Every structure is written in structure tokens, then in C-alpha cells.
PDB file of C-alpha atoms in Angstrom:
ATOM      1  CA  ASN A  60       8.264   5.602   8.187  1.00 49.00           C
ATOM      2  CA  ALA A  61       8.038   9.306   6.699  1.00 67.00           C
ATOM      3  CA  GLY A  62       5.443   9.483   3.840  1.00 87.00           C
ATOM      4  CA  VAL A  63       5.803  10.961   0.396  1.00 92.00           C
ATOM      5  CA  MET A  64       8.031  14.498   0.988  1.00 94.00           C
ATOM      6  CA  GLN A  65       7.817  17.214  -1.149  1.00 95.00           C
ATOM      7  CA  ASN A  66      10.014  20.575  -1.485  1.00 95.00           C
ATOM      8  CA  PRO A  67       9.410  23.188  -1.343  1.00 95.00           C
ATOM      9  CA  ARG A  68       5.594  23.479  -0.574  1.00 92.00           C
ATOM     10  CA  HIS A  69       5.693  27.319  -2.210  1.00 94.00           C
ATOM     11  CA  LEU A  70       7.711  28.265  -4.770  1.00 96.00           C
ATOM     12  CA  VAL A  71       7.384  31.944  -6.445  1.00 97.00           C
ATOM     13  CA  ARG A  72       9.338  32.046 -10.046  1.00 97.00           C
ATOM     14  CA  ARG A  73       9.697  35.147 -12.383  1.00 97.00           C
ATOM     15  CA  ARG A  74       8.713  34.244 -15.849  1.00 97.00           C
ATOM     16  CA  GLY A  75      11.297  32.984 -17.628  1.00 97.00           C
ATOM     17  CA  GLN A  76      13.226  31.358 -14.474  1.00 97.00           C
ATOM     18  CA  GLU A  77      13.542  27.660 -13.827  1.00 98.00           C
ATOM     19  CA  ALA A  78      11.434  25.362 -11.277  1.00 98.00           C
ATOM     20  CA  ARG A  79      12.726  22.562  -9.542  1.00 98.00           C
ATOM     21  CA  LEU A  80      10.311  20.247  -7.956  1.00 98.00           C
ATOM     22  CA  ARG A  81      11.622  17.568  -5.210  1.00 98.00           C
ATOM     23  CA  CYS A  82       9.978  14.331  -4.235  1.00 97.00           C
ATOM     24  CA  SER A  83      11.115  12.028  -2.256  1.00 96.00           C
ATOM     25  CA  PRO A  84       8.799   8.651  -2.432  1.00 95.00           C
ATOM     26  CA  MET A  85       7.930   6.333   0.731  1.00 93.00           C
ATOM     27  CA  LYS A  86      10.726   4.273   2.064  1.00 91.00           C
ATOM     28  CA  GLY A  87      10.556   0.994  -0.445  1.00 90.00           C
ATOM     29  CA  HIS A  88       8.324   2.699  -3.053  1.00 92.00           C
ATOM     30  CA  SER A  89      10.458   2.644  -6.070  1.00 92.00           C
ATOM     31  CA  HIS A  90       7.441   4.063  -8.589  1.00 94.00           C
ATOM     32  CA  VAL A  91       6.793   7.719  -8.416  1.00 96.00           C
ATOM     33  CA  TYR A  92       4.030  10.024 -10.376  1.00 95.00           C
ATOM     34  CA  TRP A  93       3.740  13.126 -11.140  1.00 96.00           C
ATOM     35  CA  TYR A  94       0.397  14.963 -11.416  1.00 94.00           C
ATOM     36  CA  ARG A  95      -0.699  18.977 -11.963  1.00 94.00           C
ATOM     37  CA  GLN A  96      -3.541  20.606 -10.923  1.00 90.00           C
ATOM     38  CA  LEU A  97      -4.154  23.799 -12.213  1.00 87.00           C
ATOM     39  CA  PRO A  98      -6.325  26.383 -10.052  1.00 81.00           C
ATOM     40  CA  GLU A  99     -10.358  25.381 -10.004  1.00 78.00           C
ATOM     41  CA  GLU A 100      -9.341  22.401 -12.073  1.00 81.00           C
ATOM     42  CA  GLY A 101      -8.839  18.281 -11.248  1.00 81.00           C
ATOM     43  CA  LEU A 102      -5.630  16.910 -11.044  1.00 86.00           C
ATOM     44  CA  LYS A 103      -3.618  15.411 -14.545  1.00 89.00           C
ATOM     45  CA  PHE A 104      -1.317  12.998 -14.942  1.00 90.00           C
ATOM     46  CA  MET A 105       1.880  14.012 -15.984  1.00 94.00           C
ATOM     47  CA  VAL A 106       4.397  11.587 -16.097  1.00 95.00           C
ATOM     48  CA  TYR A 107       5.162   8.035 -14.540  1.00 94.00           C
ATOM     49  CA  LEU A 108       9.031   7.177 -13.225  1.00 95.00           C
ATOM     50  CA  GLN A 109      10.502   3.998 -12.095  1.00 93.00           C
ATOM     51  CA  LYS A 110      14.391   4.497 -11.065  1.00 88.00           C
ATOM     52  CA  GLU A 111      16.255   5.954 -13.605  1.00 87.00           C
ATOM     53  CA  ASN A 112      13.448   5.253 -16.193  1.00 93.00           C
ATOM     54  CA  ILE A 113      10.589   7.237 -17.692  1.00 94.00           C
ATOM     55  CA  ILE A 114       8.389   4.605 -17.872  1.00 92.00           C
ATOM     56  CA  ASP A 115       4.968   6.589 -19.356  1.00 92.00           C
ATOM     57  CA  GLU A 116       5.676  10.935 -19.763  1.00 93.00           C
ATOM     58  CA  SER A 117       2.153  11.613 -21.861  1.00 91.00           C
ATOM     59  CA  GLY A 118       0.882  14.155 -19.872  1.00 91.00           C
ATOM     60  CA  MET A 119       3.820  15.884 -19.822  1.00 94.00           C
ATOM     61  CA  PRO A 120       4.030  19.254 -22.268  1.00 93.00           C
ATOM     62  CA  LYS A 121       6.801  18.407 -24.864  1.00 90.00           C
ATOM     63  CA  GLU A 122       8.582  21.493 -23.882  1.00 94.00           C
ATOM     64  CA  ARG A 123      10.065  23.301 -21.051  1.00 97.00           C
ATOM     65  CA  PHE A 124       9.123  20.301 -18.420  1.00 97.00           C
ATOM     66  CA  SER A 125      11.342  17.140 -18.291  1.00 97.00           C
ATOM     67  CA  ALA A 126      11.261  14.880 -15.034  1.00 97.00           C
ATOM     68  CA  GLU A 127      13.961  12.147 -13.872  1.00 96.00           C
ATOM     69  CA  PHE A 128      14.001   9.918 -10.775  1.00 96.00           C
ATOM     70  CA  PRO A 129      17.608   8.862 -10.041  1.00 93.00           C
ATOM     71  CA  LYS A 130      19.483   5.878  -8.661  1.00 89.00           C
ATOM     72  CA  GLU A 131      20.278   7.754  -5.757  1.00 89.00           C
ATOM     73  CA  GLY A 132      17.923  11.014  -4.539  1.00 92.00           C
ATOM     74  CA  PRO A 133      14.705  12.573  -4.798  1.00 95.00           C
ATOM     75  CA  SER A 134      12.716  12.599  -7.869  1.00 97.00           C
ATOM     76  CA  ILE A 135      13.015  16.185  -9.851  1.00 98.00           C
ATOM     77  CA  LEU A 136      10.250  17.509 -11.830  1.00 98.00           C
ATOM     78  CA  ARG A 137      11.909  20.255 -13.761  1.00 98.00           C
ATOM     79  CA  ILE A 138       9.843  23.468 -15.580  1.00 98.00           C
ATOM     80  CA  GLN A 139      12.483  25.418 -17.753  1.00 97.00           C
ATOM     81  CA  GLN A 140      11.957  29.708 -18.688  1.00 97.00           C
ATOM     82  CA  VAL A 141       8.648  29.293 -16.409  1.00 97.00           C
ATOM     83  CA  VAL A 142       5.159  30.847 -17.461  1.00 97.00           C
ATOM     84  CA  ARG A 143       2.231  32.301 -15.889  1.00 95.00           C
ATOM     85  CA  GLY A 144       0.049  29.121 -17.083  1.00 94.00           C
ATOM     86  CA  ASP A 145       2.581  26.770 -15.004  1.00 96.00           C
ATOM     87  CA  SER A 146       1.337  28.421 -11.592  1.00 95.00           C
ATOM     88  CA  ALA A 147      -0.200  25.641 -10.676  1.00 94.00           C
ATOM     89  CA  ALA A 148      -0.332  22.637  -7.437  1.00 93.00           C
ATOM     90  CA  TYR A 149       2.356  19.745  -8.566  1.00 95.00           C
ATOM     91  CA  PHE A 150       1.489  16.515  -6.383  1.00 94.00           C
ATOM     92  CA  CYS A 151       4.142  13.462  -6.276  1.00 94.00           C
ATOM     93  CA  ALA A 152       2.787  10.165  -5.389  1.00 93.00           C
ATOM     94  CA  SER A 153       4.764   6.935  -4.742  1.00 93.00           C
ATOM     95  CA  SER A 154       3.713   3.354  -5.119  1.00 91.00           C
ATOM     96  CA  PRO A 155       5.526  -0.145  -4.044  1.00 90.00           C
ATOM     97  CA  ARG A 156       4.123  -1.799  -7.096  1.00 82.00           C
ATOM     98  CA  THR A 157       2.257  -0.410 -10.235  1.00 77.00           C
ATOM     99  CA  GLU A 158      -1.173  -1.940  -9.191  1.00 73.00           C
ATOM    100  CA  SER A 159      -1.447  -0.643  -5.646  1.00 78.00           C
ATOM    101  CA  ILE A 160      -2.805   2.264  -3.896  1.00 81.00           C
ATOM    102  CA  GLN A 161      -0.362   5.598  -4.572  1.00 85.00           C
ATOM    103  CA  TYR A 162       0.524   7.542  -1.573  1.00 88.00           C
ATOM    104  CA  PHE A 163       0.549  11.370  -2.097  1.00 88.00           C
ATOM    105  CA  GLY A 164       2.867  14.187  -0.555  1.00 90.00           C
ATOM    106  CA  ALA A 165       1.722  17.175   0.456  1.00 88.00           C
ATOM    107  CA  GLY A 166       2.450  19.076  -2.956  1.00 91.00           C
ATOM    108  CA  THR A 167       4.326  22.049  -4.115  1.00 94.00           C
ATOM    109  CA  ARG A 168       2.868  25.482  -5.084  1.00 93.00           C
ATOM    110  CA  LEU A 169       4.146  27.047  -8.037  1.00 96.00           C
ATOM    111  CA  SER A 170       3.218  30.647  -8.186  1.00 95.00           C
ATOM    112  CA  VAL A 171       4.868  32.943 -11.644  1.00 96.00           C
ATOM    113  CA  LEU A 172       5.399  36.152 -11.518  1.00 94.00           C
TER     114      LEU A 172
ATOM    115  CA  LYS B 284     -17.895  13.649 -22.152  1.00 54.00           C
ATOM    116  CA  ASN B 285     -16.027  13.591 -18.750  1.00 63.00           C
ATOM    117  CA  GLU B 286     -14.310  10.101 -18.323  1.00 86.00           C
ATOM    118  CA  VAL B 287     -15.201   9.979 -14.496  1.00 92.00           C
ATOM    119  CA  GLU B 288     -18.386  12.100 -12.798  1.00 93.00           C
ATOM    120  CA  GLN B 289     -19.015  12.662  -9.590  1.00 95.00           C
ATOM    121  CA  SER B 290     -22.218  14.041  -8.101  1.00 96.00           C
ATOM    122  CA  PRO B 291     -22.934  15.939  -6.547  1.00 97.00           C
ATOM    123  CA  GLN B 292     -20.669  18.841  -6.856  1.00 95.00           C
ATOM    124  CA  ASN B 293     -21.133  20.603  -3.624  1.00 96.00           C
ATOM    125  CA  LEU B 294     -23.074  19.375  -0.433  1.00 97.00           C
ATOM    126  CA  THR B 295     -23.513  20.716   2.659  1.00 97.00           C
ATOM    127  CA  ALA B 296     -25.120  19.345   5.586  1.00 97.00           C
ATOM    128  CA  GLN B 297     -25.411  18.742   9.651  1.00 97.00           C
ATOM    129  CA  GLU B 298     -23.294  17.085  12.004  1.00 97.00           C
ATOM    130  CA  GLY B 299     -24.367  13.684  12.313  1.00 97.00           C
ATOM    131  CA  GLU B 300     -25.521  13.213   8.872  1.00 97.00           C
ATOM    132  CA  PHE B 301     -25.569  10.090   6.558  1.00 98.00           C
ATOM    133  CA  ILE B 302     -23.318  11.366   3.638  1.00 98.00           C
ATOM    134  CA  THR B 303     -22.961   9.438  -0.161  1.00 98.00           C
ATOM    135  CA  ILE B 304     -21.021  10.823  -3.162  1.00 98.00           C
ATOM    136  CA  ASN B 305     -21.457   9.436  -6.168  1.00 98.00           C
ATOM    137  CA  CYS B 306     -19.000   8.766  -8.666  1.00 97.00           C
ATOM    138  CA  SER B 307     -19.700   7.039 -12.577  1.00 96.00           C
ATOM    139  CA  TYR B 308     -16.826   5.942 -15.085  1.00 93.00           C
ATOM    140  CA  SER B 309     -16.945   5.506 -18.775  1.00 87.00           C
ATOM    141  CA  VAL B 310     -13.582   3.232 -19.743  1.00 77.00           C
ATOM    142  CA  GLY B 311     -12.283  -0.055 -17.820  1.00 77.00           C
ATOM    143  CA  ILE B 312     -10.341   0.341 -15.172  1.00 81.00           C
ATOM    144  CA  SER B 313      -8.371  -2.142 -12.823  1.00 79.00           C
ATOM    145  CA  ALA B 314      -9.297   0.060  -9.993  1.00 88.00           C
ATOM    146  CA  LEU B 315     -11.098   3.020  -8.082  1.00 92.00           C
ATOM    147  CA  HIS B 316      -9.838   5.597  -5.593  1.00 92.00           C
ATOM    148  CA  TRP B 317     -11.331   7.700  -3.333  1.00 94.00           C
ATOM    149  CA  LEU B 318      -9.160  10.309  -2.135  1.00 93.00           C
ATOM    150  CA  GLN B 319      -9.698  13.697   0.403  1.00 94.00           C
ATOM    151  CA  GLN B 320      -8.145  16.708  -0.296  1.00 91.00           C
ATOM    152  CA  HIS B 321      -8.707  19.291   2.851  1.00 85.00           C
ATOM    153  CA  PRO B 322      -8.466  23.072   2.313  1.00 77.00           C
ATOM    154  CA  GLY B 323      -4.465  23.564   2.640  1.00 71.00           C
ATOM    155  CA  GLY B 324      -4.368  20.990  -0.217  1.00 73.00           C
ATOM    156  CA  GLY B 325      -2.858  18.103   0.769  1.00 80.00           C
ATOM    157  CA  ILE B 326      -4.250  14.592  -0.706  1.00 85.00           C
ATOM    158  CA  VAL B 327      -4.806  11.898   1.272  1.00 87.00           C
ATOM    159  CA  SER B 328      -5.760   8.245  -0.278  1.00 86.00           C
ATOM    160  CA  LEU B 329      -8.889   7.015   1.322  1.00 91.00           C
ATOM    161  CA  PHE B 330      -9.624   4.026  -0.309  1.00 90.00           C
ATOM    162  CA  MET B 331      -9.097   1.599  -3.595  1.00 89.00           C
ATOM    163  CA  LEU B 332     -11.420  -0.548  -5.086  1.00 90.00           C
ATOM    164  CA  SER B 333     -11.721  -3.350  -7.744  1.00 88.00           C
ATOM    165  CA  SER B 334     -14.526  -4.863  -6.362  1.00 90.00           C
ATOM    166  CA  GLY B 335     -16.837  -5.055  -3.616  1.00 93.00           C
ATOM    167  CA  LYS B 336     -16.760  -2.901  -0.690  1.00 96.00           C
ATOM    168  CA  LYS B 337     -14.536  -1.915   1.954  1.00 95.00           C
ATOM    169  CA  LYS B 338     -14.758   0.418   5.229  1.00 96.00           C
ATOM    170  CA  HIS B 339     -12.338   2.339   7.401  1.00 94.00           C
ATOM    171  CA  GLY B 340     -13.960   3.833  10.434  1.00 96.00           C
ATOM    172  CA  ARG B 341     -16.437   5.916   9.947  1.00 97.00           C
ATOM    173  CA  LEU B 342     -16.125   6.096   5.781  1.00 97.00           C
ATOM    174  CA  ILE B 343     -17.593   2.920   3.647  1.00 98.00           C
ATOM    175  CA  ALA B 344     -17.006   2.832  -0.109  1.00 97.00           C
ATOM    176  CA  THR B 345     -18.788   0.635  -2.727  1.00 97.00           C
ATOM    177  CA  ILE B 346     -18.057  -0.144  -6.246  1.00 96.00           C
ATOM    178  CA  ASN B 347     -20.157  -1.920  -9.011  1.00 94.00           C
ATOM    179  CA  ILE B 348     -18.395  -2.634 -11.980  1.00 90.00           C
ATOM    180  CA  GLN B 349     -21.369  -3.903 -13.917  1.00 90.00           C
ATOM    181  CA  GLU B 350     -22.903  -0.204 -13.800  1.00 93.00           C
ATOM    182  CA  LYS B 351     -19.237   1.517 -13.411  1.00 93.00           C
ATOM    183  CA  HIS B 352     -20.476   3.177 -10.558  1.00 95.00           C
ATOM    184  CA  SER B 353     -18.993   3.872  -6.743  1.00 97.00           C
ATOM    185  CA  SER B 354     -20.428   5.739  -3.757  1.00 98.00           C
ATOM    186  CA  LEU B 355     -18.608   6.884  -0.693  1.00 98.00           C
ATOM    187  CA  HIS B 356     -20.263   7.065   2.587  1.00 98.00           C
ATOM    188  CA  ILE B 357     -20.033   9.007   5.628  1.00 98.00           C
ATOM    189  CA  THR B 358     -21.516   7.901   8.963  1.00 97.00           C
ATOM    190  CA  ALA B 359     -22.078  10.080  11.612  1.00 97.00           C
ATOM    191  CA  SER B 360     -20.832  12.884   9.566  1.00 97.00           C
ATOM    192  CA  HIS B 361     -17.984  15.452  11.999  1.00 96.00           C
ATOM    193  CA  PRO B 362     -17.105  19.122  10.747  1.00 96.00           C
ATOM    194  CA  ARG B 363     -14.037  17.425  10.470  1.00 94.00           C
ATOM    195  CA  ASP B 364     -14.827  15.681   7.727  1.00 96.00           C
ATOM    196  CA  SER B 365     -15.423  19.040   5.475  1.00 96.00           C
ATOM    197  CA  ALA B 366     -13.212  18.789   2.390  1.00 96.00           C
ATOM    198  CA  VAL B 367     -13.147  17.978  -1.315  1.00 95.00           C
ATOM    199  CA  TYR B 368     -13.539  14.153  -2.177  1.00 97.00           C
ATOM    200  CA  ILE B 369     -12.223  12.449  -5.294  1.00 95.00           C
ATOM    201  CA  CYS B 370     -12.781   9.858  -7.043  1.00 95.00           C
ATOM    202  CA  ALA B 371      -9.860   9.145  -9.340  1.00 92.00           C
ATOM    203  CA  VAL B 372     -10.357   5.663 -11.686  1.00 90.00           C
ATOM    204  CA  GLN B 373      -6.875   3.456 -12.799  1.00 84.00           C
ATOM    205  CA  PHE B 374      -6.441   2.163 -16.211  1.00 74.00           C
ATOM    206  CA  ARG B 375      -3.523   1.398 -18.053  1.00 67.00           C
ATOM    207  CA  ASN B 376      -2.365  -0.566 -14.471  1.00 66.00           C
ATOM    208  CA  TYR B 377      -1.148   3.328 -12.947  1.00 76.00           C
ATOM    209  CA  GLN B 378      -2.452   6.084 -14.715  1.00 77.00           C
ATOM    210  CA  LEU B 379      -5.518   7.558 -12.594  1.00 83.00           C
ATOM    211  CA  ILE B 380      -8.627   9.664 -14.482  1.00 86.00           C
ATOM    212  CA  TRP B 381     -10.040  12.188 -11.536  1.00 88.00           C
ATOM    213  CA  GLY B 382     -13.288  13.317 -11.397  1.00 90.00           C
ATOM    214  CA  ALA B 383     -14.325  17.022 -10.788  1.00 90.00           C
ATOM    215  CA  GLY B 384     -14.347  16.227  -6.787  1.00 93.00           C
ATOM    216  CA  THR B 385     -17.303  16.828  -4.562  1.00 96.00           C
ATOM    217  CA  LYS B 386     -16.737  19.324  -1.826  1.00 95.00           C
ATOM    218  CA  LEU B 387     -18.234  18.677   1.125  1.00 97.00           C
ATOM    219  CA  ILE B 388     -19.073  20.894   3.900  1.00 97.00           C
ATOM    220  CA  ILE B 389     -20.425  19.606   7.287  1.00 97.00           C
ATOM    221  CA  LYS B 390     -21.749  22.071   9.570  1.00 97.00           C
ATOM    222  CA  PRO B 391     -21.761  21.784  13.483  1.00 95.00           C
TER     223      PRO B 391
END
């Protein structure tokens, strides 16, 4: 039973480009959470999704960031027109239910040049 | 004031020592998590607690809901335990508020 899979592990983008981060939850998990870890800071909640629905996006920047979790395929975190301040580690977690332990992926490290 | 406070921020100990990392929080929670982040950056969930005590191998986690305090203990510490240990509290059923982490170094 594979764990939470995130790809790519490392992503380099130039300012103004788009970044697409993918997260495949553990088998049987329909709840996905995205967190961001800025350099030298703790993790911060971004968004919580269930299949085809955004439940809570209170931690997402209002502009340029979007997330989806389609019926088929991985969850995608999309950052348009990236800026240097978007450089961070982005972690995805999944769980089978709301009130259960969250299992984390290895993260995607985004570097914006 | 941070809602989740961890102490110490950094901890260096010799192999074999008993390790304690503390976490205090100020909000009402539904659960508390302890996680481990290795230098490579990956995060591993260690425990999820809502009351009492849990044990897994050499790791023990306790929580006192009334005092809003949790501790993570490592017995017979080993250099491979070196990592950042993070406390996160769960409220609104799913949202995690993260502590700043405790950087643990175990010297051989």
C-alpha cells in the first residue's frame, strides 16, 4: 500500500511561470490537505479538499493559487505567475476520514528564480 | 502569542539518554499530533492523541487535556533519532496548527 505520493520532489520555475504540484493520496483516502513550509518557518495550512470539493481554503492566498481534487487522478495545487516568495516546501497529506491521523507525502520543494 | 509552543527549541544529547520534548497549546483541540521531519525534509506522523498516553517502540507520547500540555519521550535515544520533532494541534476536526519544532541531535 503505497503512501502519499507527491511529484515532482523538486521544481524550479522562473518568475511569472506556472507551477503545478501533484499529490496522490493513500489508497482509500478521500481527504487531502495541502500545507506550505516557508524557509525557517513552521507548516501552515492551505486547503482541505474531498473528492471534487473544496471544503476549506482559508489558508490559500486569494490570488494566483488554486487547488483541485478531481474524481479521477491526483490532487493538484496550481500556482500561477510564481514570485520568489512562493519558494517553499509544499506538503500534501491524506486521511480516510476527517477526524483521523493525516499521512504526509515527502513534499515538493519549489524554487523560484 | 503562538497558539502552540514547543520546548526546547534545540536539544543535543548523548546516545542512550532519555529525551523529553514538551508542547503547550492555548486553543481547544480535538486531537494533538506528534510528527518527525528528517533533514531530507519528509514528514512522518508519529502519534495522534486525544487523551492519555500512547507508546510505539521507544517513543511515548502523553497528553493532559486539562493542562493543555503534551510530551514526547524517547527512551534509549540513538543518533538515527536526530530530526525535527513537531507538535501540531487539530481543531475544527481537521485543521492543524503547527508548533515551531524541536531540533534534536543525538551524538554517538
